[in-house]
Amino acid sequence: MIRKATKGDTRILAEMAVQMWISHTVDELEAEFSDGIKNNKSVFFIKYKDNLPVGFAQCGLRTDYVEGTKSSPVGYLEGIFIGADYRKNGYAKELLLACEMWAKDMGCSEFASDCELDNMESFI
């Protein structure tokens, strides 16, 4: 099951996100995500397996220039994470689809993201 996150989910999101964004603390990310959830220009989706949160995706609307796009706003994948024990099951694809659908509902005709060139695991 995938569910749109609410303000009550910020700690769950932060505990997953700190595994990906290791230069931050759980408290920093929780505060950032709380602000993001209040804002209608970003959204978080949580993937559950057997009622346990196993991953999340964060996407937003970008109105600044997004490389390779021709429209505005653009749906933008800010981050996606699946716990190590749950990878290679198509869960990231499910989360990405939820983000794309949200962006389309928000009036976007394009969706984008980026990845560090040395992040080979994300290319797989």
mmCIF file with all atom_site columns, N, CA, C and O in Angstrom, residues 45-84:
data_model
loop_
_atom_site.group_PDB
_atom_site.id
_atom_site.type_symbol
_atom_site.label_atom_id
_atom_site.label_alt_id
_atom_site.label_comp_id
_atom_site.label_asym_id
_atom_site.label_entity_id
_atom_site.label_seq_id
_atom_site.pdbx_PDB_ins_code
_atom_site.Cartn_x
_atom_site.Cartn_y
_atom_site.Cartn_z
_atom_site.occupancy
_atom_site.B_iso_or_equiv
_atom_site.pdbx_formal_charge
_atom_site.auth_seq_id
_atom_site.auth_comp_id
_atom_site.auth_asym_id
_atom_site.auth_atom_id
_atom_site.pdbx_PDB_model_num
ATOM 1   N N  . PHE A 1 45 ? 5.106  10.411 -0.263  1.00 0.00 ? 45 PHE A N  1
ATOM 2   C CA . PHE A 1 45 ? 4.343  9.170  -0.284  1.00 0.00 ? 45 PHE A CA 1
ATOM 3   C C  . PHE A 1 45 ? 5.146  8.122  0.474   1.00 0.00 ? 45 PHE A C  1
ATOM 4   O O  . PHE A 1 45 ? 6.371  8.059  0.350   1.00 0.00 ? 45 PHE A O  1
ATOM 5   N N  . ILE A 1 46 ? 4.443  7.298  1.258   1.00 0.00 ? 46 ILE A N  1
ATOM 6   C CA . ILE A 1 46 ? 5.088  6.235  2.026   1.00 0.00 ? 46 ILE A CA 1
ATOM 7   C C  . ILE A 1 46 ? 4.592  4.892  1.504   1.00 0.00 ? 46 ILE A C  1
ATOM 8   O O  . ILE A 1 46 ? 3.390  4.690  1.325   1.00 0.00 ? 46 ILE A O  1
ATOM 9   N N  . LYS A 1 47 ? 5.525  3.972  1.275   1.00 0.00 ? 47 LYS A N  1
ATOM 10  C CA . LYS A 1 47 ? 5.201  2.602  0.873   1.00 0.00 ? 47 LYS A CA 1
ATOM 11  C C  . LYS A 1 47 ? 5.186  1.734  2.120   1.00 0.00 ? 47 LYS A C  1
ATOM 12  O O  . LYS A 1 47 ? 6.127  1.754  2.925   1.00 0.00 ? 47 LYS A O  1
ATOM 13  N N  . TYR A 1 48 ? 4.088  1.002  2.280   1.00 0.00 ? 48 TYR A N  1
ATOM 14  C CA . TYR A 1 48 ? 3.947  0.071  3.401   1.00 0.00 ? 48 TYR A CA 1
ATOM 15  C C  . TYR A 1 48 ? 3.921  -1.359 2.880   1.00 0.00 ? 48 TYR A C  1
ATOM 16  O O  . TYR A 1 48 ? 3.313  -1.650 1.855   1.00 0.00 ? 48 TYR A O  1
ATOM 17  N N  . LYS A 1 49 ? 4.571  -2.248 3.601   1.00 0.00 ? 49 LYS A N  1
ATOM 18  C CA . LYS A 1 49 ? 4.526  -3.688 3.348   1.00 0.00 ? 49 LYS A CA 1
ATOM 19  C C  . LYS A 1 49 ? 4.178  -4.340 4.681   1.00 0.00 ? 49 LYS A C  1
ATOM 20  O O  . LYS A 1 49 ? 4.895  -4.157 5.668   1.00 0.00 ? 49 LYS A O  1
ATOM 21  N N  . ASP A 1 50 ? 3.060  -5.053 4.710   1.00 0.00 ? 50 ASP A N  1
ATOM 22  C CA . ASP A 1 50 ? 2.601  -5.687 5.953   1.00 0.00 ? 50 ASP A CA 1
ATOM 23  C C  . ASP A 1 50 ? 2.499  -4.660 7.094   1.00 0.00 ? 50 ASP A C  1
ATOM 24  O O  . ASP A 1 50 ? 2.954  -4.901 8.217   1.00 0.00 ? 50 ASP A O  1
ATOM 25  N N  . ASN A 1 51 ? 1.958  -3.497 6.788   1.00 0.00 ? 51 ASN A N  1
ATOM 26  C CA . ASN A 1 51 ? 1.737  -2.398 7.734   1.00 0.00 ? 51 ASN A CA 1
ATOM 27  C C  . ASN A 1 51 ? 3.017  -1.758 8.273   1.00 0.00 ? 51 ASN A C  1
ATOM 28  O O  . ASN A 1 51 ? 2.965  -1.009 9.243   1.00 0.00 ? 51 ASN A O  1
ATOM 29  N N  . LEU A 1 52 ? 4.157  -2.058 7.669   1.00 0.00 ? 52 LEU A N  1
ATOM 30  C CA . LEU A 1 52 ? 5.426  -1.437 8.065   1.00 0.00 ? 52 LEU A CA 1
ATOM 31  C C  . LEU A 1 52 ? 5.874  -0.470 6.974   1.00 0.00 ? 52 LEU A C  1
ATOM 32  O O  . LEU A 1 52 ? 5.837  -0.813 5.795   1.00 0.00 ? 52 LEU A O  1
ATOM 33  N N  . PRO A 1 53 ? 6.327  0.732  7.353   1.00 0.00 ? 53 PRO A N  1
ATOM 34  C CA . PRO A 1 53 ? 6.859  1.651  6.338   1.00 0.00 ? 53 PRO A CA 1
ATOM 35  C C  . PRO A 1 53 ? 8.206  1.144  5.832   1.00 0.00 ? 53 PRO A C  1
ATOM 36  O O  . PRO A 1 53 ? 9.120  0.919  6.632   1.00 0.00 ? 53 PRO A O  1
ATOM 37  N N  . VAL A 1 54 ? 8.314  0.932  4.526   1.00 0.00 ? 54 VAL A N  1
ATOM 38  C CA . VAL A 1 54 ? 9.547  0.372  3.956   1.00 0.00 ? 54 VAL A CA 1
ATOM 39  C C  . VAL A 1 54 ? 10.226 1.325  2.983   1.00 0.00 ? 54 VAL A C  1
ATOM 40  O O  . VAL A 1 54 ? 11.336 1.051  2.528   1.00 0.00 ? 54 VAL A O  1
ATOM 41  N N  . GLY A 1 55 ? 9.566  2.431  2.654   1.00 0.00 ? 55 GLY A N  1
ATOM 42  C CA . GLY A 1 55 ? 10.165 3.384  1.731   1.00 0.00 ? 55 GLY A CA 1
ATOM 43  C C  . GLY A 1 55 ? 9.311  4.627  1.593   1.00 0.00 ? 55 GLY A C  1
ATOM 44  O O  . GLY A 1 55 ? 8.180  4.682  2.079   1.00 0.00 ? 55 GLY A O  1
ATOM 45  N N  . PHE A 1 56 ? 9.888  5.611  0.938   1.00 0.00 ? 56 PHE A N  1
ATOM 46  C CA . PHE A 1 56 ? 9.151  6.854  0.711   1.00 0.00 ? 56 PHE A CA 1
ATOM 47  C C  . PHE A 1 56 ? 9.685  7.541  -0.540  1.00 0.00 ? 56 PHE A C  1
ATOM 48  O O  . PHE A 1 56 ? 10.787 7.245  -1.015  1.00 0.00 ? 56 PHE A O  1
ATOM 49  N N  . ALA A 1 57 ? 8.894  8.467  -1.038  1.00 0.00 ? 57 ALA A N  1
ATOM 50  C CA . ALA A 1 57 ? 9.323  9.351  -2.115  1.00 0.00 ? 57 ALA A CA 1
ATOM 51  C C  . ALA A 1 57 ? 8.878  10.763 -1.771  1.00 0.00 ? 57 ALA A C  1
ATOM 52  O O  . ALA A 1 57 ? 7.805  10.966 -1.204  1.00 0.00 ? 57 ALA A O  1
ATOM 53  N N  . GLN A 1 58 ? 9.713  11.713 -2.126  1.00 0.00 ? 58 GLN A N  1
ATOM 54  C CA . GLN A 1 58 ? 9.411  13.129 -1.945  1.00 0.00 ? 58 GLN A CA 1
ATOM 55  C C  . GLN A 1 58 ? 9.451  13.785 -3.314  1.00 0.00 ? 58 GLN A C  1
ATOM 56  O O  . GLN A 1 58 ? 10.423 13.621 -4.056  1.00 0.00 ? 58 GLN A O  1
ATOM 57  N N  . CYS A 1 59 ? 8.392  14.479 -3.666  1.00 0.00 ? 59 CYS A N  1
ATOM 58  C CA . CYS A 1 59 ? 8.406  15.222 -4.915  1.00 0.00 ? 59 CYS A CA 1
ATOM 59  C C  . CYS A 1 59 ? 7.785  16.593 -4.705  1.00 0.00 ? 59 CYS A C  1
ATOM 60  O O  . CYS A 1 59 ? 7.091  16.829 -3.722  1.00 0.00 ? 59 CYS A O  1
ATOM 61  N N  . GLY A 1 60 ? 8.105  17.471 -5.622  1.00 0.00 ? 60 GLY A N  1
ATOM 62  C CA . GLY A 1 60 ? 7.620  18.830 -5.502  1.00 0.00 ? 60 GLY A CA 1
ATOM 63  C C  . GLY A 1 60 ? 7.393  19.454 -6.855  1.00 0.00 ? 60 GLY A C  1
ATOM 64  O O  . GLY A 1 60 ? 7.578  18.821 -7.895  1.00 0.00 ? 60 GLY A O  1
ATOM 65  N N  . LEU A 1 61 ? 6.985  20.694 -6.819  1.00 0.00 ? 61 LEU A N  1
ATOM 66  C CA . LEU A 1 61 ? 6.789  21.476 -8.030  1.00 0.00 ? 61 LEU A CA 1
ATOM 67  C C  . LEU A 1 61 ? 7.938  22.464 -8.149  1.00 0.00 ? 61 LEU A C  1
ATOM 68  O O  . LEU A 1 61 ? 8.207  23.217 -7.217  1.00 0.00 ? 61 LEU A O  1
ATOM 69  N N  . ARG A 1 62 ? 8.602  22.454 -9.276  1.00 0.00 ? 62 ARG A N  1
ATOM 70  C CA . ARG A 1 62 ? 9.692  23.398 -9.531  1.00 0.00 ? 62 ARG A CA 1
ATOM 71  C C  . ARG A 1 62 ? 9.230  24.399 -10.579 1.00 0.00 ? 62 ARG A C  1
ATOM 72  O O  . ARG A 1 62 ? 8.754  24.013 -11.651 1.00 0.00 ? 62 ARG A O  1
ATOM 73  N N  . THR A 1 63 ? 9.376  25.661 -10.252 1.00 0.00 ? 63 THR A N  1
ATOM 74  C CA . THR A 1 63 ? 9.030  26.712 -11.209 1.00 0.00 ? 63 THR A CA 1
ATOM 75  C C  . THR A 1 63 ? 10.283 27.389 -11.754 1.00 0.00 ? 63 THR A C  1
ATOM 76  O O  . THR A 1 63 ? 10.201 28.166 -12.693 1.00 0.00 ? 63 THR A O  1
ATOM 77  N N  . ASP A 1 64 ? 11.440 27.084 -11.150 1.00 0.00 ? 64 ASP A N  1
ATOM 78  C CA . ASP A 1 64 ? 12.704 27.573 -11.680 1.00 0.00 ? 64 ASP A CA 1
ATOM 79  C C  . ASP A 1 64 ? 13.103 26.696 -12.875 1.00 0.00 ? 64 ASP A C  1
ATOM 80  O O  . ASP A 1 64 ? 12.416 25.726 -13.190 1.00 0.00 ? 64 ASP A O  1
ATOM 81  N N  . TYR A 1 65 ? 14.179 27.000 -13.521 1.00 0.00 ? 65 TYR A N  1
ATOM 82  C CA . TYR A 1 65 ? 14.609 26.213 -14.672 1.00 0.00 ? 65 TYR A CA 1
ATOM 83  C C  . TYR A 1 65 ? 14.998 24.811 -14.226 1.00 0.00 ? 65 TYR A C  1
ATOM 84  O O  . TYR A 1 65 ? 15.766 24.633 -13.283 1.00 0.00 ? 65 TYR A O  1
ATOM 85  N N  . VAL A 1 66 ? 14.459 23.818 -14.913 1.00 0.00 ? 66 VAL A N  1
ATOM 86  C CA . VAL A 1 66 ? 14.822 22.424 -14.677 1.00 0.00 ? 66 VAL A CA 1
ATOM 87  C C  . VAL A 1 66 ? 15.425 21.914 -15.977 1.00 0.00 ? 66 VAL A C  1
ATOM 88  O O  . VAL A 1 66 ? 14.759 21.908 -17.023 1.00 0.00 ? 66 VAL A O  1
ATOM 89  N N  . GLU A 1 67 ? 16.680 21.522 -15.912 1.00 0.00 ? 67 GLU A N  1
ATOM 90  C CA . GLU A 1 67 ? 17.412 21.101 -17.110 1.00 0.00 ? 67 GLU A CA 1
ATOM 91  C C  . GLU A 1 67 ? 16.645 20.040 -17.891 1.00 0.00 ? 67 GLU A C  1
ATOM 92  O O  . GLU A 1 67 ? 16.157 19.060 -17.324 1.00 0.00 ? 67 GLU A O  1
ATOM 93  N N  . GLY A 1 68 ? 16.528 20.273 -19.198 1.00 0.00 ? 68 GLY A N  1
ATOM 94  C CA . GLY A 1 68 ? 15.883 19.312 -20.085 1.00 0.00 ? 68 GLY A CA 1
ATOM 95  C C  . GLY A 1 68 ? 14.378 19.472 -20.201 1.00 0.00 ? 68 GLY A C  1
ATOM 96  O O  . GLY A 1 68 ? 13.738 18.701 -20.908 1.00 0.00 ? 68 GLY A O  1
ATOM 97  N N  . THR A 1 69 ? 13.801 20.434 -19.502 1.00 0.00 ? 69 THR A N  1
ATOM 98  C CA . THR A 1 69 ? 12.353 20.621 -19.567 1.00 0.00 ? 69 THR A CA 1
ATOM 99  C C  . THR A 1 69 ? 12.019 21.906 -20.314 1.00 0.00 ? 69 THR A C  1
ATOM 100 O O  . THR A 1 69 ? 12.857 22.785 -20.472 1.00 0.00 ? 69 THR A O  1
ATOM 101 N N  . LYS A 1 70 ? 10.751 21.992 -20.743 1.00 0.00 ? 70 LYS A N  1
ATOM 102 C CA . LYS A 1 70 ? 10.307 23.153 -21.516 1.00 0.00 ? 70 LYS A CA 1
ATOM 103 C C  . LYS A 1 70 ? 9.076  23.819 -20.921 1.00 0.00 ? 70 LYS A C  1
ATOM 104 O O  . LYS A 1 70 ? 8.560  24.759 -21.502 1.00 0.00 ? 70 LYS A O  1
ATOM 105 N N  . SER A 1 71 ? 8.585  23.327 -19.809 1.00 0.00 ? 71 SER A N  1
ATOM 106 C CA . SER A 1 71 ? 7.358  23.862 -19.232 1.00 0.00 ? 71 SER A CA 1
ATOM 107 C C  . SER A 1 71 ? 7.580  24.247 -17.778 1.00 0.00 ? 71 SER A C  1
ATOM 108 O O  . SER A 1 71 ? 8.644  24.020 -17.215 1.00 0.00 ? 71 SER A O  1
ATOM 109 N N  . SER A 1 72 ? 6.551  24.827 -17.196 1.00 0.00 ? 72 SER A N  1
ATOM 110 C CA . SER A 1 72 ? 6.586  25.198 -15.778 1.00 0.00 ? 72 SER A CA 1
ATOM 111 C C  . SER A 1 72 ? 5.145  25.239 -15.275 1.00 0.00 ? 72 SER A C  1
ATOM 112 O O  . SER A 1 72 ? 4.275  25.744 -15.985 1.00 0.00 ? 72 SER A O  1
ATOM 113 N N  . PRO A 1 73 ? 4.881  24.693 -14.122 1.00 0.00 ? 73 PRO A N  1
ATOM 114 C CA . PRO A 1 73 ? 5.820  24.023 -13.225 1.00 0.00 ? 73 PRO A CA 1
ATOM 115 C C  . PRO A 1 73 ? 6.163  22.619 -13.729 1.00 0.00 ? 73 PRO A C  1
ATOM 116 O O  . PRO A 1 73 ? 5.473  22.056 -14.569 1.00 0.00 ? 73 PRO A O  1
ATOM 117 N N  . VAL A 1 74 ? 7.217  22.076 -13.164 1.00 0.00 ? 74 VAL A N  1
ATOM 118 C CA . VAL A 1 74 ? 7.669  20.725 -13.472 1.00 0.00 ? 74 VAL A CA 1
ATOM 119 C C  . VAL A 1 74 ? 7.583  19.902 -12.198 1.00 0.00 ? 74 VAL A C  1
ATOM 120 O O  . VAL A 1 74 ? 8.025  20.349 -11.138 1.00 0.00 ? 74 VAL A O  1
ATOM 121 N N  . GLY A 1 75 ? 7.004  18.713 -12.288 1.00 0.00 ? 75 GLY A N  1
ATOM 122 C CA . GLY A 1 75 ? 7.057  17.788 -11.163 1.00 0.00 ? 75 GLY A CA 1
ATOM 123 C C  . GLY A 1 75 ? 8.493  17.322 -11.012 1.00 0.00 ? 75 GLY A C  1
ATOM 124 O O  . GLY A 1 75 ? 9.155  17.017 -12.008 1.00 0.00 ? 75 GLY A O  1
ATOM 125 N N  . TYR A 1 76 ? 8.991  17.276 -9.774  1.00 0.00 ? 76 TYR A N  1
ATOM 126 C CA . TYR A 1 76 ? 10.408 16.962 -9.564  1.00 0.00 ? 76 TYR A CA 1
ATOM 127 C C  . TYR A 1 76 ? 10.562 15.976 -8.414  1.00 0.00 ? 76 TYR A C  1
ATOM 128 O O  . TYR A 1 76 ? 10.119 16.234 -7.293  1.00 0.00 ? 76 TYR A O  1
ATOM 129 N N  . LEU A 1 77 ? 11.195 14.852 -8.705  1.00 0.00 ? 77 LEU A N  1
ATOM 130 C CA . LEU A 1 77 ? 11.488 13.859 -7.673  1.00 0.00 ? 77 LEU A CA 1
ATOM 131 C C  . LEU A 1 77 ? 12.683 14.347 -6.867  1.00 0.00 ? 77 LEU A C  1
ATOM 132 O O  . LEU A 1 77 ? 13.798 14.417 -7.372  1.00 0.00 ? 77 LEU A O  1
ATOM 133 N N  . GLU A 1 78 ? 12.439 14.688 -5.620  1.00 0.00 ? 78 GLU A N  1
ATOM 134 C CA . GLU A 1 78 ? 13.497 15.193 -4.743  1.00 0.00 ? 78 GLU A CA 1
ATOM 135 C C  . GLU A 1 78 ? 14.284 14.054 -4.103  1.00 0.00 ? 78 GLU A C  1
ATOM 136 O O  . GLU A 1 78 ? 15.477 14.184 -3.852  1.00 0.00 ? 78 GLU A O  1
ATOM 137 N N  . GLY A 1 79 ? 13.624 12.963 -3.823  1.00 0.00 ? 79 GLY A N  1
ATOM 138 C CA . GLY A 1 79 ? 14.292 11.827 -3.206  1.00 0.00 ? 79 GLY A CA 1
ATOM 139 C C  . GLY A 1 79 ? 13.384 10.624 -3.175  1.00 0.00 ? 79 GLY A C  1
ATOM 140 O O  . GLY A 1 79 ? 12.158 10.757 -3.128  1.00 0.00 ? 79 GLY A O  1
ATOM 141 N N  . ILE A 1 80 ? 14.004 9.456  -3.218  1.00 0.00 ? 80 ILE A N  1
ATOM 142 C CA . ILE A 1 80 ? 13.252 8.207  -3.131  1.00 0.00 ? 80 ILE A CA 1
ATOM 143 C C  . ILE A 1 80 ? 14.128 7.211  -2.372  1.00 0.00 ? 80 ILE A C  1
ATOM 144 O O  . ILE A 1 80 ? 15.343 7.143  -2.592  1.00 0.00 ? 80 ILE A O  1
ATOM 145 N N  . PHE A 1 81 ? 13.513 6.475  -1.461  1.00 0.00 ? 81 PHE A N  1
ATOM 146 C CA . PHE A 1 81 ? 14.258 5.538  -0.621  1.00 0.00 ? 81 PHE A CA 1
ATOM 147 C C  . PHE A 1 81 ? 13.434 4.290  -0.376  1.00 0.00 ? 81 PHE A C  1
ATOM 148 O O  . PHE A 1 81 ? 12.236 4.375  -0.078  1.00 0.00 ? 81 PHE A O  1
ATOM 149 N N  . ILE A 1 82 ? 14.086 3.152  -0.492  1.00 0.00 ? 82 ILE A N  1
ATOM 150 C CA . ILE A 1 82 ? 13.506 1.853  -0.118  1.00 0.00 ? 82 ILE A CA 1
ATOM 151 C C  . ILE A 1 82 ? 14.504 1.181  0.821   1.00 0.00 ? 82 ILE A C  1
ATOM 152 O O  . ILE A 1 82 ? 15.701 1.109  0.517   1.00 0.00 ? 82 ILE A O  1
ATOM 153 N N  . GLY A 1 83 ? 14.018 0.698  1.952   1.00 0.00 ? 83 GLY A N  1
ATOM 154 C CA . GLY A 1 83 ? 14.886 -0.005 2.897   1.00 0.00 ? 83 GLY A CA 1
ATOM 155 C C  . GLY A 1 83 ? 15.586 -1.179 2.244   1.00 0.00 ? 83 GLY A C  1
ATOM 156 O O  . GLY A 1 83 ? 15.036 -1.840 1.357   1.00 0.00 ? 83 GLY A O  1
ATOM 157 N N  . ALA A 1 84 ? 16.804 -1.450 2.677   1.00 0.00 ? 84 ALA A N  1
ATOM 158 C CA . ALA A 1 84 ? 17.655 -2.460 2.049   1.00 0.00 ? 84 ALA A CA 1
ATOM 159 C C  . ALA A 1 84 ? 16.977 -3.825 1.916   1.00 0.00 ? 84 ALA A C  1
ATOM 160 O O  . ALA A 1 84 ? 17.136 -4.495 0.894   1.00 0.00 ? 84 ALA A O  1
#
